[in-house]
Amino acid sequence: MASDVVTMEKIVSLCKRRGFVFPSSEIYGGIGSSYDYGHYGVLLKNNVKAQWWRSLLQERDDVVALDSAIIQHPRTWEASGHLAGFTDPLVDCRTCKHRFRADKLEDGQCGEKPSKRPGEGPNCDLTEARNFNLMFQTTVGPVQDEGSVVYLRPETAQGIFLNFKHYLQFARKKPPFGIAQIGKSFRNEITPGNFVFRMREFEQMEMEFFVPPDQAGTWYEFWKQARFDWYVKLGIRADHLRLRPHDADELSHYSTGTSDVEYLYPIGWQELEGIANRGNYDLTQHAEYSRQNLEYVDTASGERYLPHVIEPAAGADRAALAFLCDAYDEDQIEGETRTVLRLHPLLAPVKAAVLPLVKKDGQPELAHAIVAELRDRLQVEYDEGGAIGRRYRRQDEIGTPWSITIDHQSLEDHTVTVRDRDTLTQERVPVDALAGELERRLREPWSPPGD
Ligand code: GAP
């Protein structure tokens, strides 16, 4: 593992300390591997999602958006194969009562002390492996019977396939085109963990790109590269990312080819996003189960076919975690260790902090006026509490790229200093030009210092 990879403990501690992410339901003792996003976490994850939308909806004209229901018709999951096949092999230990994934025993820990791998302790008594469906089941309506069973979606993708026909009609799209959506998905993971990396409730950013069958290979290659480049453009170091093609025995039931964008997390190389060539599996299945014709018909040529699908499927939580890990840095300033998140400015929760040097002499009033003007265009924060050095450190820790300081000179010549989080340079800028200058900086290409 690279020596410049931060530990997960440091990330978890920063996230809790600064209110990015914390364990859910803590006043009741927590509920394993559920997390709540606090103020800065919400802003960060929103920025990640906004950049994803932007790259698909604003920077292209062949992708459209969708926000489908979490609870779909239960036949969806029969057709998709999830009801029969979305399972992990599970074993129970009759002694410690813990549950493990049978295919990941080497990652588990027996419930008895001294802790050992499941099955290796003197009292371990593992059951035979049995298949455990990862979908959460619930019921709709007031009567709980078999006919009312539904599932929380385990992926956002199926909602897209169910709506494919609508998009052919009202969006007047013809392949190649994509439908994208962001939303919560739910999986009853047997072994969740590693902070927000593997949770039971998480957010996905998925796009199904429908193509003429003979173009599937070309578009698969295109989206693999495009999705890799998206992370690099937003500041992840290219040597912390890799594209790994799945071996034949790893492929999902629907896939004829999948590559993962992997990130070098503190826990090692792990999947950040999967790009799959799903062929026409899903449309074939839904056409059969719904008895609807889901073919695309070219009105000019009369050609008809079931499009093939290339699917870039990312996790918003895993992406936010990767951006946090890659941004985390510690350096020395005036003999003190500074923790700094060198986030791409577009992802930073707060773009600029406005800091009057003292709480008197008209400085807070000018600072408030500047905040009022900037907030129209950027996420800004006002802070007048404590020594200026401490206030800079607070902003560094949440990744604020620019700190605006109002001092006595500001009242005389209507200029302020702009301190850069990464270079620590301070530049005097006229108040009138400040918003434009910050917006100019925000639009500039950015890469991590030293890269
Ligand atoms: N529609 C295809 C699909 O769902 P996946 O690889 O199972 O593929 C896509 O999921 C992405 O969703 C993953 O690359 C990961 O980023 C995220 N993801 C999956 N399970 C997750 C979990 N339990 N917790 C957090 N993120 C998860």
Short mmCIF file of C-alpha atoms and ligand atoms in Angstrom, two decimals:
data_model
loop_
_atom_site.label_atom_id
_atom_site.label_comp_id
_atom_site.label_asym_id
_atom_site.label_seq_id
_atom_site.Cartn_x
_atom_site.Cartn_y
_atom_site.Cartn_z
CA MET A 1 0.00 0.00 0.00
CA ALA A 2 1.33 3.49 -0.83
CA SER A 3 2.84 5.33 2.13
CA ASP A 4 0.87 8.49 1.33
CA VAL A 5 -2.48 6.83 2.01
CA VAL A 6 -4.18 8.20 5.12
CA THR A 7 -5.55 5.81 7.76
CA MET A 8 -9.30 5.20 8.03
CA GLU A 9 -9.09 6.15 11.74
CA LYS A 10 -7.93 9.66 10.81
CA ILE A 11 -10.74 10.08 8.30
CA VAL A 12 -13.39 8.78 10.73
CA SER A 13 -12.07 11.05 13.47
CA LEU A 14 -12.01 14.16 11.24
CA CYS A 15 -15.49 13.39 9.94
CA LYS A 16 -16.87 13.12 13.45
CA ARG A 17 -14.91 16.08 14.85
CA ARG A 18 -16.00 18.44 12.09
CA GLY A 19 -19.48 17.03 11.61
CA PHE A 20 -19.11 15.53 8.14
CA VAL A 21 -20.38 12.05 9.01
CA PHE A 22 -21.19 10.33 12.28
CA PRO A 23 -22.73 7.03 13.41
CA SER A 24 -26.50 7.02 13.18
CA SER A 25 -28.80 6.75 16.24
CA GLU A 26 -25.89 7.28 18.61
CA ILE A 27 -28.06 8.28 21.56
CA TYR A 28 -29.50 4.73 21.44
CA GLY A 29 -26.07 3.14 21.10
CA GLY A 30 -25.93 3.25 17.30
CA ILE A 31 -27.15 0.82 14.68
CA GLY A 32 -24.26 -0.98 13.04
CA SER A 33 -22.88 0.56 9.86
CA SER A 34 -25.54 3.25 9.50
CA TYR A 35 -24.23 6.77 9.21
CA ASP A 36 -25.70 10.25 9.21
CA TYR A 37 -24.21 13.07 7.17
CA GLY A 38 -23.80 16.34 9.04
CA HIS A 39 -23.64 19.86 7.62
CA TYR A 40 -20.26 19.69 5.83
CA GLY A 41 -20.90 16.08 4.78
CA VAL A 42 -24.17 17.08 3.14
CA LEU A 43 -22.46 19.94 1.31
CA LEU A 44 -19.59 17.70 0.17
CA LYS A 45 -21.80 14.84 -1.03
CA ASN A 46 -24.13 17.31 -2.75
CA ASN A 47 -21.15 18.74 -4.61
CA VAL A 48 -20.05 15.24 -5.69
CA LYS A 49 -23.55 14.52 -6.98
CA ALA A 50 -23.80 17.94 -8.65
CA GLN A 51 -20.55 17.30 -10.53
CA TRP A 52 -21.82 13.88 -11.63
CA TRP A 53 -25.07 15.40 -12.92
CA ARG A 54 -23.13 18.18 -14.58
CA SER A 55 -20.83 15.78 -16.44
CA LEU A 56 -23.84 13.91 -17.84
CA LEU A 57 -26.65 16.43 -18.23
CA GLN A 58 -24.90 19.74 -18.81
CA GLU A 59 -21.76 18.68 -20.62
CA ARG A 60 -23.57 16.21 -22.92
CA ASP A 61 -26.83 16.23 -24.79
CA ASP A 62 -27.42 12.49 -25.00
CA VAL A 63 -28.25 11.82 -21.32
CA VAL A 64 -31.53 12.55 -19.53
CA ALA A 65 -32.46 12.41 -15.85
CA LEU A 66 -34.81 10.24 -13.79
CA ASP A 67 -35.85 9.95 -10.14
CA SER A 68 -37.77 6.70 -9.79
CA ALA A 69 -39.53 5.19 -6.78
CA ILE A 70 -37.60 3.17 -4.21
CA ILE A 71 -40.41 0.63 -3.93
CA GLN A 72 -41.09 -0.87 -7.36
CA HIS A 73 -43.55 -3.54 -8.42
CA PRO A 74 -42.22 -6.81 -6.92
CA ARG A 75 -42.16 -8.45 -10.37
CA THR A 76 -39.25 -6.08 -11.12
CA TRP A 77 -36.97 -8.16 -8.92
CA GLU A 78 -38.16 -11.45 -10.38
CA ALA A 79 -37.40 -10.18 -13.87
CA SER A 80 -34.06 -8.64 -12.91
CA GLY A 81 -32.87 -11.86 -11.29
CA HIS A 82 -32.43 -10.27 -7.86
CA LEU A 83 -35.07 -12.40 -6.15
CA ALA A 84 -33.38 -15.62 -7.17
CA GLY A 85 -29.79 -14.56 -7.42
CA PHE A 86 -28.94 -11.50 -5.33
CA THR A 87 -27.55 -13.59 -2.52
CA ASP A 88 -24.42 -14.04 -0.49
CA PRO A 89 -23.46 -17.40 1.06
CA LEU A 90 -23.85 -17.12 4.82
CA VAL A 91 -22.64 -19.18 7.76
CA ASP A 92 -23.63 -18.84 11.42
CA CYS A 93 -21.44 -19.71 14.36
CA ARG A 94 -23.48 -21.73 16.88
CA THR A 95 -21.09 -20.71 19.68
CA CYS A 96 -20.62 -16.94 19.33
CA LYS A 97 -23.84 -16.40 17.32
CA HIS A 98 -22.03 -14.22 14.78
CA ARG A 99 -22.72 -14.38 11.04
CA PHE A 100 -20.13 -14.41 8.30
CA ARG A 101 -19.92 -14.48 4.55
CA ALA A 102 -18.82 -18.00 3.71
CA ASP A 103 -16.74 -16.71 0.79
CA LYS A 104 -15.02 -14.03 2.93
CA LEU A 105 -14.14 -15.94 6.11
CA GLU A 106 -10.61 -14.59 5.91
CA ASP A 107 -12.02 -11.04 6.45
CA GLY A 108 -14.19 -12.06 9.45
CA GLN A 109 -13.42 -12.20 13.13
CA CYS A 110 -14.79 -14.82 15.50
CA GLY A 111 -16.84 -13.42 18.40
CA GLU A 112 -14.71 -15.14 21.07
CA LYS A 113 -11.46 -13.93 22.60
CA PRO A 114 -8.65 -14.17 21.67
CA SER A 115 -10.12 -13.28 18.31
CA LYS A 116 -9.42 -15.60 15.42
CA ARG A 117 -10.72 -16.11 11.93
CA PRO A 118 -14.18 -17.75 11.95
CA GLY A 119 -13.76 -21.51 12.16
CA GLU A 120 -10.20 -21.30 13.54
CA GLY A 121 -11.00 -20.82 17.27
CA PRO A 122 -11.20 -23.88 19.56
CA ASN A 123 -14.97 -23.42 20.13
CA CYS A 124 -15.98 -22.28 16.63
CA ASP A 125 -18.95 -24.27 15.35
CA LEU A 126 -19.96 -23.03 11.91
CA THR A 127 -23.16 -24.08 10.15
CA GLU A 128 -23.27 -25.14 6.52
CA ALA A 129 -23.36 -22.20 4.09
CA ARG A 130 -26.80 -21.13 2.94
CA ASN A 131 -27.84 -18.44 0.51
CA PHE A 132 -29.07 -15.21 2.03
CA ASN A 133 -30.95 -12.69 -0.12
CA LEU A 134 -29.62 -9.18 0.38
CA MET A 135 -32.88 -7.39 -0.43
CA PHE A 136 -34.82 -5.78 2.42
CA GLN A 137 -38.38 -6.98 2.41
CA THR A 138 -41.40 -5.05 3.65
CA THR A 139 -45.13 -4.96 2.98
CA VAL A 140 -47.42 -2.37 1.43
CA GLY A 141 -50.92 -1.66 2.68
CA PRO A 142 -52.58 -2.51 5.98
CA VAL A 143 -52.73 -6.28 5.46
CA GLN A 144 -49.49 -8.17 5.75
CA ASP A 145 -49.87 -11.16 3.52
CA GLU A 146 -47.90 -12.67 0.72
CA GLY A 147 -49.54 -10.47 -1.86
CA SER A 148 -48.33 -7.33 -0.16
CA VAL A 149 -44.61 -8.16 -0.05
CA VAL A 150 -42.34 -5.59 -1.68
CA TYR A 151 -38.62 -4.83 -1.59
CA LEU A 152 -36.50 -1.76 -1.04
CA ARG A 153 -34.54 -1.43 -4.27
CA PRO A 154 -31.02 -2.89 -4.07
CA GLU A 155 -29.90 -0.78 -7.06
CA THR A 156 -31.26 2.29 -8.81
CA ALA A 157 -30.69 0.72 -12.23
CA GLN A 158 -33.95 -1.23 -12.49
CA GLY A 159 -36.08 1.92 -12.17
CA ILE A 160 -34.40 3.10 -15.35
CA PHE A 161 -35.25 -0.06 -17.31
CA LEU A 162 -38.88 0.13 -16.16
CA ASN A 163 -39.12 3.63 -17.62
CA PHE A 164 -37.20 3.00 -20.84
CA LYS A 165 -40.35 3.02 -22.96
CA HIS A 166 -41.45 6.40 -21.59
CA TYR A 167 -38.17 7.94 -22.61
CA LEU A 168 -38.43 6.67 -26.16
CA GLN A 169 -41.83 8.34 -26.32
CA PHE A 170 -41.67 11.65 -24.50
CA ALA A 171 -37.93 12.44 -24.51
CA ARG A 172 -37.85 11.52 -28.24
CA LYS A 173 -34.49 9.89 -27.72
CA LYS A 174 -32.95 7.26 -29.96
CA PRO A 175 -29.98 5.07 -29.10
CA PRO A 176 -27.28 5.86 -28.27
CA PHE A 177 -28.64 7.76 -25.26
CA GLY A 178 -28.49 7.45 -21.50
CA ILE A 179 -30.86 7.74 -18.54
CA ALA A 180 -29.23 8.72 -15.27
CA GLN A 181 -30.40 8.71 -11.72
CA ILE A 182 -29.13 9.25 -8.20
CA GLY A 183 -30.84 7.75 -5.18
CA LYS A 184 -30.76 5.54 -2.15
CA SER A 185 -30.33 1.79 -2.47
CA PHE A 186 -30.61 -0.82 0.26
CA ARG A 187 -28.77 -4.08 0.78
CA ASN A 188 -28.84 -6.23 3.88
CA GLU A 189 -25.07 -6.71 3.72
CA ILE A 190 -23.86 -9.54 5.96
CA THR A 191 -20.61 -7.81 6.73
CA PRO A 192 -20.99 -4.06 6.32
CA GLY A 193 -18.14 -1.94 7.58
CA ASN A 194 -15.15 0.25 6.88
CA PHE A 195 -17.08 3.41 7.62
CA VAL A 196 -19.27 4.54 4.70
CA PHE A 197 -17.53 2.13 2.31
CA ARG A 198 -20.04 -0.66 2.84
CA MET A 199 -23.39 0.24 4.39
CA ARG A 200 -26.87 -1.23 4.30
CA GLU A 201 -28.34 2.05 3.09
CA PHE A 202 -26.30 4.03 0.58
CA GLU A 203 -26.60 6.31 -2.40
CA GLN A 204 -25.91 5.29 -5.97
CA MET A 205 -25.23 7.37 -9.08
CA GLU A 206 -26.11 5.14 -12.01
CA MET A 207 -26.55 5.65 -15.72
CA GLU A 208 -27.89 3.16 -18.25
CA PHE A 209 -26.60 4.04 -21.71
CA PHE A 210 -28.72 2.38 -24.41
CA VAL A 211 -26.88 1.65 -27.65
CA PRO A 212 -27.38 -0.20 -30.95
CA PRO A 213 -26.04 -3.74 -30.33
CA ASP A 214 -23.08 -3.35 -32.69
CA GLN A 215 -21.88 -0.24 -30.80
CA ALA A 216 -21.77 -1.85 -27.34
CA GLY A 217 -18.03 -2.59 -27.39
CA THR A 218 -17.10 0.95 -28.44
CA TRP A 219 -19.31 2.60 -25.81
CA TYR A 220 -18.07 0.23 -23.10
CA GLU A 221 -14.51 1.42 -23.79
CA PHE A 222 -15.68 5.03 -23.94
CA TRP A 223 -17.45 4.99 -20.56
CA LYS A 224 -14.63 3.17 -18.78
CA GLN A 225 -12.24 5.95 -19.72
CA ALA A 226 -14.75 8.78 -19.22
CA ARG A 227 -15.57 7.66 -15.68
CA PHE A 228 -11.89 7.18 -14.77
CA ASP A 229 -11.12 10.68 -16.09
CA TRP A 230 -14.00 12.20 -14.09
CA TYR A 231 -12.32 11.29 -10.80
CA VAL A 232 -8.94 12.61 -11.98
CA LYS A 233 -10.47 15.89 -13.15
CA LEU A 234 -11.98 16.33 -9.69
CA GLY A 235 -8.61 15.95 -8.03
CA ILE A 236 -8.00 12.29 -7.27
CA ARG A 237 -4.37 11.43 -8.03
CA ALA A 238 -4.23 9.15 -11.07
CA ASP A 239 -1.81 6.78 -9.29
CA HIS A 240 -4.49 6.20 -6.63
CA LEU A 241 -6.93 4.97 -9.28
CA ARG A 242 -6.92 1.97 -11.57
CA LEU A 243 -9.27 0.23 -13.98
CA ARG A 244 -9.55 -3.47 -13.21
CA PRO A 245 -11.41 -5.81 -15.59
CA HIS A 246 -13.43 -8.53 -13.82
CA ASP A 247 -12.37 -12.14 -14.27
CA ALA A 248 -15.01 -14.36 -15.89
CA ASP A 249 -15.98 -15.91 -12.51
CA GLU A 250 -16.57 -12.45 -10.96
CA LEU A 251 -19.06 -11.27 -13.56
CA SER A 252 -22.65 -10.60 -12.45
CA HIS A 253 -25.37 -12.74 -14.00
CA TYR A 254 -26.28 -9.94 -16.45
CA SER A 255 -22.82 -8.88 -17.51
CA THR A 256 -20.74 -9.79 -20.53
CA GLY A 257 -17.94 -7.52 -19.35
CA THR A 258 -17.32 -5.35 -16.29
CA SER A 259 -14.43 -3.17 -15.20
CA ASP A 260 -14.14 -1.52 -11.83
CA VAL A 261 -12.66 1.88 -11.22
CA GLU A 262 -10.73 1.04 -8.06
CA TYR A 263 -9.38 3.53 -5.57
CA LEU A 264 -6.50 2.99 -3.18
CA TYR A 265 -8.54 3.39 0.01
CA PRO A 266 -6.84 3.10 3.41
CA ILE A 267 -8.12 -0.51 3.35
CA GLY A 268 -6.37 -1.19 0.03
CA TRP A 269 -7.55 -1.20 -3.60
CA GLN A 270 -11.33 -1.39 -3.61
CA GLU A 271 -14.22 -0.83 -6.01
CA LEU A 272 -15.31 2.77 -6.33
CA GLU A 273 -17.45 2.30 -9.43
CA GLY A 274 -18.32 -0.50 -11.82
CA ILE A 275 -18.76 -0.09 -15.57
CA ALA A 276 -20.70 -3.02 -17.01
CA ASN A 277 -21.69 -4.16 -20.45
CA ARG A 278 -25.14 -5.55 -19.58
CA GLY A 279 -26.02 -6.54 -23.14
CA ASN A 280 -29.81 -6.62 -23.63
CA TYR A 281 -30.37 -8.79 -20.55
CA ASP A 282 -32.53 -6.34 -18.59
CA LEU A 283 -34.76 -5.17 -21.43
CA THR A 284 -35.24 -8.79 -22.54
CA GLN A 285 -36.25 -9.81 -19.01
CA HIS A 286 -38.62 -6.89 -18.44
CA ALA A 287 -40.17 -7.34 -21.90
CA GLU A 288 -40.86 -10.99 -21.05
CA TYR A 289 -42.17 -10.42 -17.52
CA SER A 290 -44.27 -7.34 -18.37
CA ARG A 291 -45.37 -8.63 -21.79
CA GLN A 292 -44.55 -5.22 -23.23
CA ASN A 293 -42.58 -4.64 -26.37
CA LEU A 294 -39.48 -2.71 -25.31
CA GLU A 295 -37.83 -2.63 -28.71
CA TYR A 296 -36.59 0.55 -30.26
CA VAL A 297 -38.09 1.08 -33.71
CA ASP A 298 -36.40 3.44 -36.12
CA THR A 299 -39.30 5.12 -37.89
CA ALA A 300 -37.17 6.11 -40.90
CA SER A 301 -35.54 2.75 -41.66
CA GLY A 302 -38.04 0.44 -39.94
CA GLU A 303 -35.12 -1.18 -38.11
CA ARG A 304 -36.10 -2.61 -34.71
CA TYR A 305 -33.95 -4.00 -31.93
CA LEU A 306 -33.56 -4.27 -28.17
CA PRO A 307 -30.74 -1.87 -27.32
CA HIS A 308 -27.69 -3.07 -25.43
CA VAL A 309 -26.76 -1.26 -22.26
CA ILE A 310 -23.51 0.12 -20.89
CA GLU A 311 -23.83 0.97 -17.22
CA PRO A 312 -21.45 3.15 -15.20
CA ALA A 313 -22.61 2.52 -11.60
CA ALA A 314 -20.99 4.60 -8.89
CA GLY A 315 -21.57 5.02 -5.17
CA ALA A 316 -21.98 8.59 -3.92
CA ASP A 317 -20.76 7.60 -0.44
CA ARG A 318 -17.75 5.71 -1.74
CA ALA A 319 -16.93 8.63 -4.03
CA ALA A 320 -17.20 11.15 -1.16
CA LEU A 321 -14.98 8.86 0.95
CA ALA A 322 -12.40 8.59 -1.84
CA PHE A 323 -12.33 12.37 -2.30
CA LEU A 324 -11.91 12.83 1.47
CA CYS A 325 -9.10 10.26 1.70
CA ASP A 326 -7.25 11.70 -1.26
CA ALA A 327 -7.60 15.25 0.03
CA TYR A 328 -6.44 14.54 3.57
CA ASP A 329 -3.03 15.99 4.37
CA GLU A 330 -1.01 17.09 7.35
CA ASP A 331 1.77 19.66 7.17
CA GLN A 332 3.74 21.86 9.54
CA ILE A 333 2.98 25.54 9.93
CA GLU A 334 4.93 27.59 12.47
CA GLY A 335 5.91 24.42 14.33
CA GLU A 336 2.33 23.16 14.54
CA THR A 337 0.76 20.29 12.66
CA ARG A 338 -2.01 21.45 10.37
CA THR A 339 -4.69 19.07 9.11
CA VAL A 340 -5.88 20.19 5.71
CA LEU A 341 -8.36 18.79 3.22
CA ARG A 342 -6.98 19.63 -0.20
CA LEU A 343 -10.32 19.13 -1.90
CA HIS A 344 -10.95 20.31 -5.43
CA PRO A 345 -12.56 23.74 -4.89
CA LEU A 346 -15.68 22.56 -6.75
CA LEU A 347 -16.12 19.82 -4.15
CA ALA A 348 -15.18 21.84 -1.06
CA PRO A 349 -18.22 22.20 1.25
CA VAL A 350 -17.49 25.90 1.78
CA LYS A 351 -15.79 27.93 -0.96
CA ALA A 352 -14.82 30.97 1.08
CA ALA A 353 -14.70 31.92 4.75
CA VAL A 354 -15.06 35.58 5.66
CA LEU A 355 -13.04 36.48 8.73
CA PRO A 356 -12.86 39.93 10.35
CA LEU A 357 -9.51 40.26 12.12
CA VAL A 358 -11.15 41.89 15.16
CA LYS A 359 -14.72 42.14 16.39
CA LYS A 360 -14.76 45.95 16.32
CA ASP A 361 -13.87 49.08 14.28
CA GLY A 362 -16.46 48.32 11.63
CA GLN A 363 -14.75 45.10 10.52
CA PRO A 364 -17.68 42.73 11.34
CA GLU A 365 -20.06 45.08 9.49
CA LEU A 366 -17.90 45.07 6.35
CA ALA A 367 -17.45 41.29 6.67
CA HIS A 368 -21.23 40.78 6.87
CA ALA A 369 -21.73 42.97 3.80
CA ILE A 370 -19.18 40.85 1.90
CA VAL A 371 -20.88 37.62 3.01
CA ALA A 372 -24.23 38.98 1.84
CA GLU A 373 -22.79 39.71 -1.58
CA LEU A 374 -20.84 36.45 -1.97
CA ARG A 375 -23.60 34.15 -0.77
CA ASP A 376 -25.57 34.99 -3.88
CA ARG A 377 -22.95 33.10 -5.89
CA LEU A 378 -21.01 30.78 -3.56
CA GLN A 379 -21.28 28.77 -0.34
CA VAL A 380 -19.64 31.07 2.20
CA GLU A 381 -19.22 31.05 5.95
CA TYR A 382 -18.72 33.87 8.45
CA ASP A 383 -16.47 33.27 11.44
CA GLU A 384 -15.33 35.85 13.99
CA GLY A 385 -14.59 33.50 16.92
CA GLY A 386 -11.00 33.11 18.18
CA ALA A 387 -7.51 33.97 16.99
CA ILE A 388 -7.15 34.31 13.23
CA GLY A 389 -4.66 31.41 13.07
CA ARG A 390 -7.17 29.08 14.72
CA ARG A 391 -9.89 30.22 12.36
CA TYR A 392 -7.64 29.47 9.35
CA ARG A 393 -6.98 25.98 10.77
CA ARG A 394 -10.72 25.36 11.17
CA GLN A 395 -11.28 26.24 7.53
CA ASP A 396 -8.27 24.18 6.39
CA GLU A 397 -9.71 21.16 8.16
CA ILE A 398 -12.98 21.35 6.24
CA GLY A 399 -11.18 22.10 2.98
CA THR A 400 -12.23 25.74 2.41
CA PRO A 401 -10.00 26.87 -0.47
CA TRP A 402 -10.07 30.61 0.25
CA SER A 403 -10.20 32.63 3.46
CA ILE A 404 -11.05 36.32 3.14
CA THR A 405 -9.62 38.45 5.91
CA ILE A 406 -10.94 41.89 6.74
CA ASP A 407 -8.40 44.09 8.54
CA HIS A 408 -7.98 47.77 9.39
CA GLN A 409 -6.69 48.52 5.87
CA SER A 410 -9.92 47.10 4.44
CA LEU A 411 -11.86 49.95 6.02
CA GLU A 412 -9.48 52.48 4.47
CA ASP A 413 -9.03 51.22 0.91
CA HIS A 414 -11.86 48.71 0.53
CA THR A 415 -9.56 45.75 -0.13
CA VAL A 416 -9.33 42.38 1.62
CA THR A 417 -6.75 39.61 1.67
CA VAL A 418 -7.49 36.27 0.05
CA ARG A 419 -5.54 33.42 1.65
CA ASP A 420 -5.07 30.29 -0.43
CA ARG A 421 -5.50 27.01 1.50
CA ASP A 422 -2.82 25.16 -0.50
CA THR A 423 -0.10 27.72 -1.22
CA LEU A 424 -0.82 29.85 1.91
CA THR A 425 -0.22 32.95 -0.22
CA GLN A 426 -2.21 36.06 0.67
CA GLU A 427 -3.26 38.43 -2.06
CA ARG A 428 -4.99 41.80 -1.66
CA VAL A 429 -8.12 42.06 -3.75
CA PRO A 430 -10.55 45.02 -4.05
CA VAL A 431 -13.89 44.15 -2.43
CA ASP A 432 -15.67 45.10 -5.66
CA ALA A 433 -13.67 42.50 -7.61
CA LEU A 434 -13.84 39.75 -4.98
CA ALA A 435 -16.85 37.73 -6.18
CA GLY A 436 -15.58 37.74 -9.77
CA GLU A 437 -12.09 36.73 -8.65
CA LEU A 438 -13.40 33.79 -6.59
CA GLU A 439 -15.60 32.63 -9.43
CA ARG A 440 -12.63 32.86 -11.80
CA ARG A 441 -10.54 30.72 -9.45
CA LEU A 442 -13.37 28.22 -9.07
CA ARG A 443 -13.53 27.70 -12.82
CA GLU A 444 -9.77 27.14 -13.18
CA PRO A 445 -8.53 23.56 -13.67
CA TRP A 446 -7.20 22.25 -10.36
CA SER A 447 -4.88 19.40 -9.43
CA PRO A 448 -3.57 18.38 -6.01
CA PRO A 449 -0.44 20.32 -4.97
CA GLY A 450 2.75 18.50 -5.97
CA ASP A 451 1.00 16.33 -8.55
N1 GAP B 1 -26.48 -1.56 -10.97
C1 GAP B 1 -25.21 -2.18 -10.75
C2 GAP B 1 -24.81 -2.12 -9.37
O1 GAP B 1 -25.57 -1.84 -8.48
P1 GAP B 1 -22.75 -2.56 -7.81
O2 GAP B 1 -21.30 -2.76 -8.15
O3 GAP B 1 -23.39 -3.58 -6.95
O4 GAP B 1 -23.48 -2.43 -9.21
C3 GAP B 1 -22.51 0.04 -7.81
O5 GAP B 1 -22.94 -1.14 -7.14
C4 GAP B 1 -21.77 0.93 -6.83
O6 GAP B 1 -22.58 1.18 -5.68
C5 GAP B 1 -20.48 0.32 -6.25
O7 GAP B 1 -19.39 0.52 -7.13
C6 GAP B 1 -20.31 1.11 -4.97
O8 GAP B 1 -19.71 2.37 -5.23
C7 GAP B 1 -21.76 1.36 -4.53
N2 GAP B 1 -22.13 0.37 -3.50
C8 GAP B 1 -22.55 -0.90 -3.67
N3 GAP B 1 -22.82 -1.49 -2.50
C9 GAP B 1 -22.56 -0.57 -1.54
C10 GAP B 1 -22.66 -0.56 -0.10
N4 GAP B 1 -23.10 -1.63 0.56
N5 GAP B 1 -22.32 0.57 0.57
C11 GAP B 1 -21.89 1.67 -0.11
N6 GAP B 1 -21.79 1.72 -1.45
C12 GAP B 1 -22.12 0.62 -2.17
#
